[in-house]
Tab-separated table of C-alpha atoms and ligand atoms in Angstrom:
chain	number	residue	atom	x	y	z
A	1	MET	CA	0.000	0.000	0.000
A	2	SER	CA	1.306	3.478	-0.837
A	3	LEU	CA	2.106	6.042	1.843
A	4	LEU	CA	-0.595	8.271	0.384
A	5	ALA	CA	-3.204	5.505	0.758
A	6	ILE	CA	-2.123	4.887	4.370
A	7	SER	CA	-2.387	8.592	5.109
A	8	LYS	CA	-5.855	8.926	3.590
A	9	ILE	CA	-7.049	5.856	5.501
A	10	ALA	CA	-5.618	7.266	8.762
A	11	TRP	CA	-7.546	10.481	8.135
A	12	ALA	CA	-10.790	8.568	7.440
A	13	VAL	CA	-10.379	6.342	10.527
A	14	GLY	CA	-9.841	9.474	12.642
A	15	VAL	CA	-13.016	11.111	11.335
A	16	VAL	CA	-15.121	7.971	11.856
A	17	ALA	CA	-13.686	7.549	15.387
A	18	TRP	CA	-14.649	11.175	16.110
A	19	TYR	CA	-18.295	10.557	15.211
A	20	VAL	CA	-18.484	7.190	16.971
A	21	LEU	CA	-17.011	8.737	20.137
A	22	ARG	CA	-19.698	11.386	20.114
A	23	ILE	CA	-22.714	9.037	19.785
A	24	PRO	CA	-23.175	8.116	23.495
A	25	PHE	CA	-22.737	11.766	24.556
A	26	GLN	CA	-25.209	12.912	21.926
A	27	ARG	CA	-27.799	10.453	23.285
A	28	LYS	CA	-27.403	11.767	26.819
A	29	ALA	CA	-27.505	15.399	25.730
A	30	ARG	CA	-30.676	14.914	23.689
A	31	ARG	CA	-32.640	13.831	26.768
A	32	GLN	CA	-31.860	17.121	28.512
A	33	SER	CA	-34.437	19.897	28.021
A	34	VAL	CA	-33.318	23.225	26.630
A	35	LYS	CA	-33.774	26.495	28.482
A	36	ASP	CA	-32.289	29.026	26.036
A	37	ALA	CA	-32.075	28.268	22.313
A	38	ARG	CA	-31.991	31.848	21.034
A	39	HIS	CA	-28.548	31.247	19.600
A	40	ARG	CA	-29.629	28.077	17.748
A	41	ASN	CA	-30.364	30.054	14.609
A	42	LEU	CA	-29.711	30.176	10.856
A	43	ARG	CA	-26.413	31.946	11.450
A	44	ASP	CA	-25.117	29.144	13.672
A	45	MET	CA	-26.437	26.456	11.271
A	46	THR	CA	-24.617	28.179	8.396
A	47	LEU	CA	-21.381	28.218	10.396
A	48	LEU	CA	-21.819	24.506	11.200
A	49	THR	CA	-22.328	23.776	7.489
A	50	ILE	CA	-19.154	25.675	6.546
A	51	SER	CA	-17.208	23.756	9.181
A	52	THR	CA	-18.590	20.413	7.947
A	53	LEU	CA	-17.582	21.277	4.372
A	54	GLY	CA	-14.012	21.978	5.456
A	55	LEU	CA	-13.539	19.104	7.903
A	56	GLY	CA	-15.693	16.523	6.114
A	57	VAL	CA	-16.981	17.042	2.586
A	58	ILE	CA	-13.987	18.628	0.801
A	59	PRO	CA	-11.359	16.271	2.311
A	60	ALA	CA	-13.652	13.244	1.689
A	61	ILE	CA	-13.933	14.156	-2.018
A	62	TYR	CA	-10.154	14.533	-2.198
A	63	ALA	CA	-9.509	11.259	-0.333
A	64	ALA	CA	-11.892	9.343	-2.609
A	65	THR	CA	-11.083	10.909	-5.998
A	66	GLY	CA	-7.794	12.832	-5.708
A	67	TRP	CA	-9.589	16.011	-6.789
A	68	PRO	CA	-8.329	18.745	-7.102
A	69	ALA	CA	-5.259	16.937	-8.517
A	70	ALA	CA	-3.456	20.127	-9.549
A	71	ALA	CA	-3.205	21.141	-5.874
A	72	SER	CA	-1.499	17.911	-4.756
A	73	TYR	CA	2.124	17.630	-3.622
A	74	PRO	CA	4.325	14.632	-2.631
A	75	ILE	CA	3.736	13.317	0.885
A	76	SER	CA	6.476	12.592	3.446
A	77	THR	CA	6.653	9.919	6.148
A	78	VAL	CA	7.326	12.474	8.888
A	79	GLN	CA	4.167	14.300	7.903
A	80	VAL	CA	2.036	11.141	8.079
A	81	VAL	CA	3.437	10.085	11.460
A	82	ALA	CA	2.935	13.597	12.860
A	83	GLY	CA	-0.614	13.678	11.447
A	84	ILE	CA	-1.534	10.396	13.137
A	85	ILE	CA	-0.092	11.546	16.485
A	86	VAL	CA	-1.964	14.858	16.316
A	87	PHE	CA	-5.223	13.091	15.409
A	88	ILE	CA	-4.854	10.743	18.415
A	89	CYS	CA	-4.278	13.752	20.712
A	90	ALA	CA	-7.332	15.486	19.207
A	91	LEU	CA	-9.524	12.434	19.850
A	92	ARG	CA	-8.312	12.075	23.437
A	93	LEU	CA	-8.978	15.747	24.167
A	94	PHE	CA	-12.359	15.608	22.417
A	95	TRP	CA	-13.403	12.653	24.568
A	96	ALA	CA	-12.236	14.393	27.767
A	97	THR	CA	-14.268	17.525	26.992
A	98	HIS	CA	-17.415	15.519	26.259
A	99	LYS	CA	-16.958	13.655	29.519
A	100	ALA	CA	-16.579	16.963	31.385
A	101	ILE	CA	-19.612	18.750	29.866
A	102	GLY	CA	-21.780	15.607	29.829
A	103	LYS	CA	-25.492	16.112	29.315
A	104	ASP	CA	-25.179	19.899	28.960
A	105	TRP	CA	-23.356	19.591	25.609
A	106	SER	CA	-25.026	20.784	22.395
A	107	VAL	CA	-23.879	21.044	18.800
A	108	THR	CA	-25.354	24.557	18.485
A	109	LEU	CA	-25.362	27.249	21.174
A	110	GLU	CA	-27.868	26.335	23.866
A	111	ILE	CA	-28.334	26.572	27.607
A	112	LYS	CA	-29.999	23.538	29.204
A	113	GLU	CA	-32.343	23.403	32.194
A	114	GLN	CA	-30.109	23.127	35.287
A	115	HIS	CA	-27.047	23.796	33.142
A	116	LYS	CA	-23.889	23.381	35.197
A	117	LEU	CA	-20.893	25.598	34.413
A	118	VAL	CA	-17.742	23.490	34.195
A	119	THR	CA	-14.522	25.279	35.184
A	120	ASP	CA	-12.391	22.418	36.515
A	121	GLY	CA	-10.305	19.622	35.005
A	122	ILE	CA	-9.577	20.268	31.341
A	123	TYR	CA	-11.833	23.371	31.550
A	124	ALA	CA	-9.425	24.940	34.066
A	125	GLN	CA	-6.747	25.018	31.340
A	126	VAL	CA	-8.774	26.843	28.655
A	127	ARG	CA	-12.396	27.967	28.205
A	128	HIS	CA	-12.950	26.115	24.920
A	129	PRO	CA	-11.001	22.836	25.023
A	130	MET	CA	-13.489	21.161	22.674
A	131	TYR	CA	-12.687	23.816	20.084
A	132	SER	CA	-8.968	23.205	20.781
A	133	ALA	CA	-9.661	19.548	19.925
A	134	PHE	CA	-11.323	20.573	16.643
A	135	PHE	CA	-8.288	22.744	15.772
A	136	LEU	CA	-6.041	19.719	16.436
A	137	TRP	CA	-8.260	17.620	14.143
A	138	ALA	CA	-7.932	20.319	11.457
A	139	LEU	CA	-4.154	20.333	11.954
A	140	ALA	CA	-4.092	16.523	11.586
A	141	GLN	CA	-6.026	16.927	8.305
A	142	LEU	CA	-3.465	19.467	7.077
A	143	LEU	CA	-0.688	16.958	7.808
A	144	LEU	CA	-2.425	13.827	6.491
A	145	LEU	CA	-3.806	15.145	3.193
A	146	PRO	CA	-1.020	16.368	0.849
A	147	ASN	CA	-3.175	18.755	-1.110
A	148	TYR	CA	-3.159	22.567	-0.921
A	149	VAL	CA	-6.977	22.693	-1.034
A	150	ALA	CA	-8.145	19.616	0.913
A	151	GLY	CA	-5.394	19.846	3.568
A	152	PRO	CA	-6.060	23.358	4.897
A	153	ALA	CA	-9.846	23.222	4.239
A	154	GLY	CA	-10.478	22.047	7.817
A	155	LEU	CA	-8.519	24.908	9.385
A	156	VAL	CA	-10.380	27.416	7.207
A	157	GLY	CA	-13.823	25.843	7.740
A	158	PHE	CA	-13.534	25.314	11.474
A	159	GLY	CA	-11.672	28.625	11.853
A	160	ILE	CA	-14.677	30.445	10.373
A	161	LEU	CA	-17.057	28.654	12.767
A	162	PHE	CA	-14.815	29.385	15.737
A	163	PHE	CA	-14.165	33.069	15.112
A	164	PHE	CA	-17.768	33.904	14.249
A	165	ARG	CA	-19.139	31.864	17.158
A	166	VAL	CA	-16.863	32.150	20.148
A	167	GLY	CA	-17.757	35.755	21.095
A	168	ARG	CA	-21.475	34.939	20.979
A	169	GLU	CA	-20.996	31.774	22.991
A	170	GLU	CA	-19.144	33.701	25.697
A	171	GLN	CA	-21.866	36.355	25.671
A	172	MET	CA	-24.508	33.638	26.091
A	173	MET	CA	-22.539	32.073	28.961
A	174	ARG	CA	-22.150	35.474	30.667
A	175	GLU	CA	-25.901	36.046	30.452
A	176	ALA	CA	-26.552	32.610	31.933
A	177	PHE	CA	-23.875	32.535	34.631
A	178	GLY	CA	-23.075	36.199	35.323
A	179	ALA	CA	-20.084	36.962	37.561
A	180	GLU	CA	-19.168	33.294	37.745
A	181	TYR	CA	-18.367	33.291	34.006
A	182	ASP	CA	-16.690	36.718	34.153
A	183	ASP	CA	-14.319	35.367	36.808
A	184	TYR	CA	-13.747	32.244	34.737
A	185	MET	CA	-12.890	34.433	31.710
A	186	ARG	CA	-10.348	36.365	33.755
A	187	ARG	CA	-8.633	33.137	34.814
A	188	THR	CA	-8.468	31.383	31.439
A	189	LYS	CA	-7.562	31.795	27.756
A	190	ARG	CA	-9.770	30.548	24.936
A	191	VAL	CA	-8.032	27.629	23.219
A	192	ILE	CA	-4.263	27.667	23.898
A	193	PRO	CA	-3.248	27.706	27.595
A	194	GLY	CA	-1.510	30.959	28.507
A	195	ILE	CA	-1.474	32.273	24.918
A	196	TYR	CA	-4.890	32.777	23.300
Y	201	SAH	N1	-16.924	25.978	23.850
Y	201	SAH	C1	-16.833	24.804	24.676
Y	201	SAH	C2	-18.058	23.902	24.529
Y	201	SAH	C3	-18.468	23.560	23.136
Y	201	SAH	S1	-20.050	22.730	23.048
Y	201	SAH	C4	-15.562	24.068	24.362
Y	201	SAH	O1	-14.966	24.338	23.321
Y	201	SAH	O2	-15.135	23.228	25.138
Y	201	SAH	C5	-21.127	24.114	23.070
Y	201	SAH	C6	-22.035	24.175	24.275
Y	201	SAH	O3	-21.290	23.971	25.444
Y	201	SAH	C7	-22.665	25.549	24.423
Y	201	SAH	O4	-23.964	25.507	23.916
Y	201	SAH	C8	-22.655	25.839	25.925
Y	201	SAH	O5	-23.950	25.733	26.458
Y	201	SAH	C9	-21.812	24.736	26.506
Y	201	SAH	N2	-20.663	25.239	27.272
Y	201	SAH	C10	-19.648	25.991	26.833
Y	201	SAH	N3	-18.740	26.228	27.801
Y	201	SAH	C11	-19.193	25.570	28.902
Y	201	SAH	C12	-18.699	25.401	30.241
Y	201	SAH	N4	-17.552	25.949	30.634
Y	201	SAH	N5	-19.460	24.658	31.090
Y	201	SAH	C13	-20.617	24.102	30.717
Y	201	SAH	N6	-21.126	24.213	29.462
Y	201	SAH	C14	-20.428	24.930	28.569
């Protein structure tokens, strides 16, 4: 099997593992009733679609067909190994954040009945560790897919979701939790401990 085939398969396995990991958490979260869904709107759905295009659809087309071929470059072993390591770290972090937020998780911006603010464990390091995990996934995609369009598509797609969403999410959390979230914001950075 070629190195390129191995790399594409590693990417696909990572993506499938991501969705499988989420299933039990999604079940639990669905049973929880929603208190504030004002931010579950067309804007947020559009952002989710853009992110899915970049992390899922565009790289899947490339992995299956090689399109766009003109944007491809030769792959290196170091790149593939690094990509697999980063994807494993992303999955581990993703799982830890789901475990921490539990039933209060939602794919769009929502506040649940009896929503509990989490500020300990992985959430003591940064305010948005699940988004950190998505950035690591996008970085793994960049490393695993040697194509100037399909590789960076995840960083662009998820980057758009993140930057257009994160301010609104923090606003929503401040409305729901008041001073408790303000304090939490003072103590923590968004996605990279100590930096941003
Ligand atoms: N931004 C967080 C969570 C993403 S999931 C992260 O990256 O880890 C999005 C949902 O998580 C939001 O609808 C919000 O209700 C909830 N949420 C965000 N931060 C939270 C926190 N610190 N504690 C509990 N729930 C949180």
